[in-house]
XYZ file of C-alpha atoms in Angstrom:
399
model
C 163.474 -9.131 -54.527
C 165.713 -6.078 -55.434
C 164.664 -2.823 -53.456
C 163.453 -2.325 -49.034
C 161.939 0.505 -50.546
C 158.916 -0.467 -52.067
C 157.926 -2.331 -49.323
C 156.087 0.848 -48.194
C 153.957 0.450 -51.031
C 153.101 -3.624 -49.876
C 150.034 -4.765 -47.475
C 151.193 -7.470 -44.858
C 150.396 -10.613 -46.971
C 152.463 -9.253 -49.491
C 155.304 -8.413 -47.072
C 155.019 -11.719 -45.614
C 155.602 -13.968 -48.995
C 158.604 -10.863 -50.398
C 159.697 -9.102 -47.485
C 163.630 -9.440 -46.743
C 165.153 -11.390 -49.413
C 168.240 -10.214 -50.819
C 168.994 -12.273 -53.742
C 172.442 -13.609 -54.163
C 174.721 -13.967 -57.898
C 172.672 -17.089 -58.641
C 168.930 -15.649 -58.975
C 167.277 -17.722 -56.612
C 163.486 -17.856 -56.689
C 163.108 -19.142 -53.338
C 164.791 -17.499 -49.889
C 168.257 -19.818 -49.928
C 170.072 -21.541 -46.923
C 173.175 -20.783 -45.739
C 173.871 -23.610 -43.413
C 177.546 -22.711 -42.442
C 179.503 -21.290 -39.127
C 181.794 -19.080 -40.983
C 182.761 -16.570 -43.869
C 186.175 -16.243 -45.925
C 187.810 -13.661 -46.877
C 189.667 -12.115 -50.775
C 192.567 -10.772 -48.351
C 193.934 -10.663 -44.272
C 192.835 -7.048 -44.905
C 189.458 -7.463 -45.822
C 188.995 -9.773 -42.848
C 190.053 -7.220 -40.455
C 187.311 -4.540 -42.264
C 184.829 -7.206 -40.782
C 186.136 -8.353 -37.828
C 185.951 -4.519 -36.814
C 182.792 -3.335 -37.958
C 184.210 -0.980 -40.870
C 182.679 -3.070 -43.888
C 179.330 -4.511 -43.515
C 179.459 -8.525 -44.020
C 179.396 -11.810 -42.308
C 182.302 -12.373 -39.787
C 180.437 -15.770 -37.493
C 177.211 -17.418 -37.808
C 176.751 -16.623 -34.032
C 177.248 -13.049 -35.179
C 175.265 -12.880 -38.214
C 173.757 -15.166 -41.115
C 172.409 -14.598 -44.428
C 169.364 -17.126 -43.702
C 168.497 -15.379 -40.228
C 168.868 -11.941 -41.672
C 166.595 -12.973 -44.326
C 163.734 -13.823 -41.340
C 164.937 -10.667 -39.668
C 164.315 -7.930 -42.228
C 160.739 -10.184 -42.965
C 159.595 -9.896 -39.516
C 160.505 -6.088 -38.612
C 158.856 -5.393 -42.097
C 155.573 -7.212 -40.909
C 155.582 -5.951 -37.389
C 156.268 -2.515 -38.466
C 159.597 -1.685 -36.438
C 163.362 -1.264 -37.375
C 164.570 -3.830 -36.561
C 164.537 -7.306 -35.831
C 167.010 -9.759 -33.968
C 166.420 -13.197 -33.946
C 167.234 -16.286 -31.242
C 167.171 -19.736 -30.672
C 163.776 -19.447 -28.501
C 161.219 -17.631 -27.284
C 162.715 -18.053 -23.607
C 165.885 -17.193 -25.108
C 164.661 -13.822 -26.912
C 163.059 -12.654 -23.324
C 165.949 -13.439 -21.781
C 168.140 -11.216 -24.082
C 166.008 -8.802 -23.709
C 166.574 -8.584 -19.866
C 169.951 -9.121 -19.748
C 170.644 -6.162 -22.638
C 168.393 -3.083 -20.792
C 168.049 -4.226 -17.110
C 170.829 -4.034 -14.727
C 171.005 -4.866 -10.790
C 168.362 -2.763 -8.338
C 166.079 -2.315 -11.940
C 162.237 -4.025 -11.409
C 160.247 -5.077 -14.289
C 155.914 -5.148 -13.514
C 155.055 -7.591 -15.161
C 151.508 -9.342 -15.898
C 150.107 -12.172 -13.281
C 149.041 -14.217 -16.309
C 152.546 -15.430 -18.371
C 153.565 -18.521 -19.681
C 155.038 -20.157 -16.438
C 158.536 -20.047 -18.008
C 158.481 -16.784 -18.392
C 157.691 -16.231 -14.534
C 160.168 -18.818 -13.506
C 163.116 -16.516 -15.527
C 162.087 -13.480 -13.811
C 161.616 -14.840 -10.703
C 164.159 -17.525 -10.101
C 166.883 -15.815 -12.003
C 167.124 -12.860 -12.975
C 166.157 -12.925 -9.336
C 169.604 -13.996 -9.055
C 171.286 -10.658 -9.849
C 169.178 -8.338 -8.128
C 166.383 -7.872 -10.689
C 162.709 -7.505 -8.731
C 159.658 -8.263 -10.850
C 156.206 -7.163 -9.596
C 152.634 -8.666 -10.742
C 149.433 -7.229 -11.554
C 146.253 -8.056 -13.155
C 147.052 -7.847 -17.105
C 143.616 -5.936 -17.669
C 143.361 -4.028 -14.609
C 145.181 -0.949 -15.629
C 144.599 1.065 -12.200
C 146.704 -1.976 -11.182
C 149.576 -1.517 -13.117
C 149.270 2.276 -12.798
C 149.753 1.984 -8.931
C 152.693 -0.679 -8.917
C 155.158 0.925 -11.114
C 157.915 2.955 -9.029
C 161.048 4.648 -10.049
C 163.015 2.161 -10.287
C 160.711 0.077 -13.057
C 162.443 -0.051 -16.158
C 160.359 -2.181 -18.483
C 156.975 -3.526 -18.597
C 155.695 -6.925 -20.024
C 152.901 -8.255 -20.935
C 150.916 -11.301 -23.304
C 147.996 -10.666 -25.157
C 145.604 -12.200 -25.431
C 146.775 -13.903 -21.992
C 147.272 -17.876 -21.788
C 144.915 -19.714 -21.402
C 142.446 -17.358 -20.261
C 142.387 -14.657 -23.426
C 142.733 -11.652 -21.331
C 143.242 -8.243 -23.158
C 146.036 -5.575 -22.316
C 145.294 -2.479 -23.450
C 148.298 -2.004 -25.224
C 147.504 2.030 -26.125
C 146.947 2.404 -22.345
C 150.552 0.675 -21.217
C 152.607 2.842 -23.374
C 151.540 5.685 -21.750
C 151.922 4.989 -19.192
C 155.252 3.142 -19.907
C 156.423 6.199 -21.787
C 155.718 8.745 -18.638
C 157.728 6.684 -16.024
C 160.712 6.500 -19.008
C 160.210 2.473 -19.559
C 160.238 0.344 -22.227
C 156.612 -1.427 -22.957
C 157.356 -5.102 -24.420
C 154.533 -6.721 -25.977
C 154.777 -10.813 -26.578
C 152.559 -11.177 -29.425
C 153.111 -14.943 -30.243
C 149.338 -15.972 -30.079
C 148.038 -12.947 -32.623
C 151.411 -12.556 -34.707
C 151.415 -9.842 -36.537
C 148.684 -10.669 -39.050
C 145.812 -9.978 -35.351
C 147.865 -7.693 -33.956
C 150.436 -5.022 -34.645
C 151.605 -3.501 -30.517
C 153.912 -1.419 -32.493
C 151.697 0.576 -34.042
C 149.641 0.999 -30.380
C 152.480 2.266 -28.779
C 155.163 -0.845 -27.486
C 158.862 -0.346 -27.949
C 159.616 -4.421 -28.158
C 157.470 -7.566 -29.809
C 158.522 -10.400 -28.251
C 158.204 -13.440 -30.597
C 158.361 -17.438 -29.924
C 158.711 -18.404 -33.147
C 158.194 -21.628 -32.630
C 154.490 -21.133 -32.648
C 152.671 -19.287 -35.303
C 155.657 -17.581 -37.254
C 156.339 -21.435 -38.364
C 152.708 -22.827 -38.071
C 153.951 -26.502 -38.309
C 155.341 -27.758 -35.044
C 159.052 -28.546 -36.762
C 161.227 -25.783 -35.217
C 162.484 -23.717 -32.312
C 163.283 -20.310 -32.284
C 162.266 -16.975 -31.091
C 162.687 -12.725 -32.295
C 162.413 -9.798 -30.680
C 161.475 -6.693 -32.905
C 161.806 -2.927 -32.354
C 164.136 0.814 -33.031
C 167.547 -0.488 -33.939
C 168.982 1.600 -30.528
C 167.878 -0.928 -29.065
C 167.866 -3.942 -31.118
C 171.342 -3.235 -31.043
C 171.848 -3.341 -27.432
C 169.735 -6.937 -27.938
C 172.192 -8.083 -30.342
C 174.836 -7.524 -28.134
C 173.818 -10.428 -25.827
C 172.438 -12.364 -28.311
C 176.010 -12.166 -30.045
C 178.323 -12.865 -26.915
C 175.916 -14.871 -25.021
C 175.533 -17.314 -28.246
C 171.288 -17.662 -28.327
C 171.537 -17.207 -31.711
C 168.990 -18.770 -34.111
C 170.261 -21.854 -36.598
C 170.304 -20.590 -39.950
C 167.668 -24.223 -41.023
C 165.264 -23.122 -38.593
C 165.280 -18.905 -39.698
C 164.618 -20.663 -43.452
C 161.594 -22.359 -41.837
C 160.537 -19.310 -40.308
C 160.593 -17.530 -43.636
C 159.031 -20.280 -45.239
C 156.254 -19.735 -42.485
C 155.011 -16.538 -42.631
C 154.599 -16.797 -46.253
C 151.407 -18.657 -45.464
C 150.828 -16.777 -41.835
C 147.764 -14.336 -43.250
C 145.921 -17.355 -44.721
C 146.416 -19.669 -41.805
C 145.318 -17.636 -39.213
C 142.287 -16.068 -40.365
C 141.513 -19.893 -41.323
C 142.536 -20.840 -36.893
C 140.591 -17.261 -36.017
C 137.487 -18.598 -37.717
C 137.759 -22.614 -36.539
C 138.059 -20.914 -32.729
C 135.341 -18.738 -33.309
C 133.151 -22.137 -33.792
C 134.655 -23.645 -31.553
C 134.136 -21.419 -28.775
C 130.863 -20.358 -29.172
C 129.398 -24.481 -29.346
C 132.021 -25.015 -26.221
C 130.042 -22.317 -24.490
C 126.528 -24.018 -25.179
C 127.546 -27.282 -23.496
C 126.339 -27.992 -19.825
C 129.752 -29.656 -18.819
C 131.268 -26.798 -19.695
C 130.948 -23.843 -17.167
C 133.201 -21.087 -18.330
C 134.282 -20.414 -21.992
C 137.758 -18.396 -22.167
C 138.004 -16.626 -25.739
C 137.891 -12.729 -26.352
C 136.087 -13.525 -29.711
C 132.930 -14.614 -27.873
C 130.791 -11.119 -27.481
C 130.487 -12.113 -23.723
C 134.036 -12.075 -22.539
C 134.417 -9.158 -20.614
C 137.146 -7.652 -23.084
C 135.623 -8.138 -26.130
C 134.906 -4.825 -27.551
C 138.673 -3.932 -26.887
C 140.096 -7.303 -28.373
C 137.831 -6.069 -31.243
C 139.357 -2.384 -31.049
C 142.968 -3.587 -31.021
C 143.217 -7.323 -33.119
C 142.684 -8.052 -36.428
C 141.649 -11.248 -34.856
C 140.898 -13.335 -31.831
C 143.361 -16.315 -32.284
C 143.320 -19.902 -32.159
C 144.177 -20.549 -28.476
C 141.101 -20.589 -25.922
C 140.369 -21.996 -22.457
C 137.640 -23.507 -20.871
C 136.020 -24.316 -17.460
C 134.668 -28.179 -16.918
C 132.728 -30.072 -14.360
C 134.253 -31.874 -11.899
C 138.064 -30.294 -11.718
C 141.085 -31.931 -12.861
C 139.363 -35.319 -12.913
C 136.719 -33.889 -15.135
C 139.760 -32.229 -17.567
C 141.166 -35.368 -17.342
C 138.237 -37.186 -18.624
C 137.694 -35.320 -21.745
C 141.535 -35.354 -22.894
C 142.125 -38.815 -21.849
C 138.932 -39.324 -23.782
C 140.306 -37.468 -27.391
C 141.246 -39.553 -30.312
C 142.055 -36.993 -32.743
C 143.682 -33.902 -30.747
C 146.937 -34.158 -29.853
C 148.002 -33.759 -26.349
C 150.165 -31.423 -25.834
C 151.780 -28.235 -24.079
C 153.091 -26.822 -27.206
C 150.756 -24.689 -29.122
C 150.919 -22.746 -32.640
C 150.525 -25.800 -34.772
C 148.266 -26.672 -38.150
C 147.254 -29.547 -35.962
C 145.031 -28.931 -33.103
C 146.428 -29.644 -29.596
C 144.651 -29.845 -25.924
C 146.460 -29.765 -22.786
C 145.625 -29.325 -19.430
C 147.635 -25.712 -18.207
C 147.316 -26.752 -14.027
C 149.724 -30.152 -14.652
C 151.726 -28.778 -17.491
C 152.166 -24.993 -18.963
C 151.858 -23.449 -15.237
C 152.379 -26.655 -13.804
C 155.485 -25.390 -12.138
C 153.893 -22.676 -10.003
C 152.939 -22.693 -6.921
C 149.123 -22.712 -5.772
C 148.585 -19.184 -5.117
C 149.924 -18.403 -8.328
C 147.795 -20.799 -10.524
C 144.816 -19.730 -8.333
C 146.335 -15.788 -9.308
C 146.474 -16.354 -12.848
C 143.150 -18.201 -12.718
C 144.607 -21.267 -13.681
C 141.704 -23.690 -12.314
C 142.545 -27.369 -12.172
C 139.103 -27.713 -14.179
C 140.758 -25.604 -16.936
C 141.748 -27.256 -20.284
C 143.174 -24.971 -23.121
C 143.020 -25.755 -26.775
C 144.931 -24.661 -29.430
C 142.244 -24.911 -32.273
C 144.564 -26.037 -35.714
C 143.537 -26.032 -39.152
C 141.565 -29.523 -39.280
C 137.466 -29.658 -40.091
C 135.429 -28.046 -37.541
C 133.359 -31.060 -37.312
C 135.942 -33.750 -36.486
C 137.338 -31.369 -33.453
C 133.809 -30.975 -31.967
C 132.993 -34.621 -32.425
C 136.717 -35.032 -30.691
C 135.762 -32.940 -27.719
C 132.115 -33.932 -27.750
C 133.572 -37.875 -27.054
C 134.611 -36.477 -23.518
C 132.645 -34.140 -22.551
C 128.919 -35.705 -23.598
C 130.196 -38.165 -20.558
C 131.365 -35.846 -18.501
C 127.670 -34.454 -18.713
C 126.104 -37.696 -18.173
C 128.130 -38.813 -15.141
C-alpha cells in the first residue's frame, strides 16, 4: 500500500487485505517478516535522535517492529480505531490495559460472563494492588447502572459472552461509561471487526485475543488493543516497559490471517446457525445458547448491532456432566480442546476446562451448568459436524 489516506474509500474486505503494509525499497508484494531484536544506525547522532524520540524509527523489537506495526495498522483500520497496540496474548492485552489505566482504589465493573482467566486476573492479581472488581449480569443494564460508583474507571465486557452467547447493549454501556467518566472496553474476539465494530457503537477500547479468529487456524498466540491514540500511548508504555510484546513471526501470521477474515466469518456463521437449529430439535438437548436463534432473548439486539452471530454456541444436555462427557467422548472428528476460533471445530466442557478454576458459586452465577457443552463451529462439512455430534447425542437420548 502506498497511501494510507486511500483507506477512507475502502470496504472492510479490502482493508483486511491491503491496509497497513508500507512497502520497503525491495517493493515486495507480500508483507515481509523482520525477525530482528535490534536495529542499526548510520551514526551516533541518528541513534541518539531515535532513542530520544526526536526522530521516528525502530529502536528495539520489544518497543517497535515493522512486522508488528503492519498488523497493528491493519487491525486498527478494520476496527475503526486511531491506533492499535499488539501484545503477546489476549490476556496480556487485558493486563496491559488495566496497568495503563487503573490505580489503587479504582474499580472495574465487569460482566459475570467473562473468560475464567480474566476473572482470575481481575480478582487474584489486580486485587492485590487495591483494584476492586464488581460483577453484574451482562445483559441487565439496570444492574450495570446500580453497580457503578464514583470509583469506577473501567467497564469491561465480552459480547457475545462465552459460552452462553449473551449480548451486551454496547451503545447503552458506552453512554453509561461516558456519564461516569469511565472507559468502556469490549472484548471482540468472538465476532471480530468483520461482524461487530464496538468503537463505532461507542466503546473506547476493543480487546482481542488474536489467537482466535484473527489468525483463524490455531497457529499462534497474540493479542491487541485498539482505541484512540492518547489512551493507546499509555498502553504502549506498559508493553514497552513491562515486555508483553508480540513476536514478529506471530504478527505476520495474524496479518495473513486477516486477509481471509471476512470470508471465514461468513462461513463460520452459516455453519453455526445450521448446527444450532439442528441441536435445538434434538431430544437429548435441553437448551441451546446462540443469539442467531429467533428464540434467543436478545436475538433482536444481536441482529441490530452485529453483522453476524458468530461461531461459538453452547448447548445443555440431559444427565448433567455425565451426559456432557458422554457426548464429547463419542466424537471422532471434533477436536476436544478449550481453544476456539479455528477452521477445525472444537468441543469442550466449560465447567471443567475454560471455567474450571471458578468456584461453584461463580459458575452458577455465570450460567455454567454441569451439562453445558461449548462448540466453536469450524469450516468442515456441516453434515460431518452434525453426524459426529449425533453419535453421542443419539445414544444419550436413548439411554
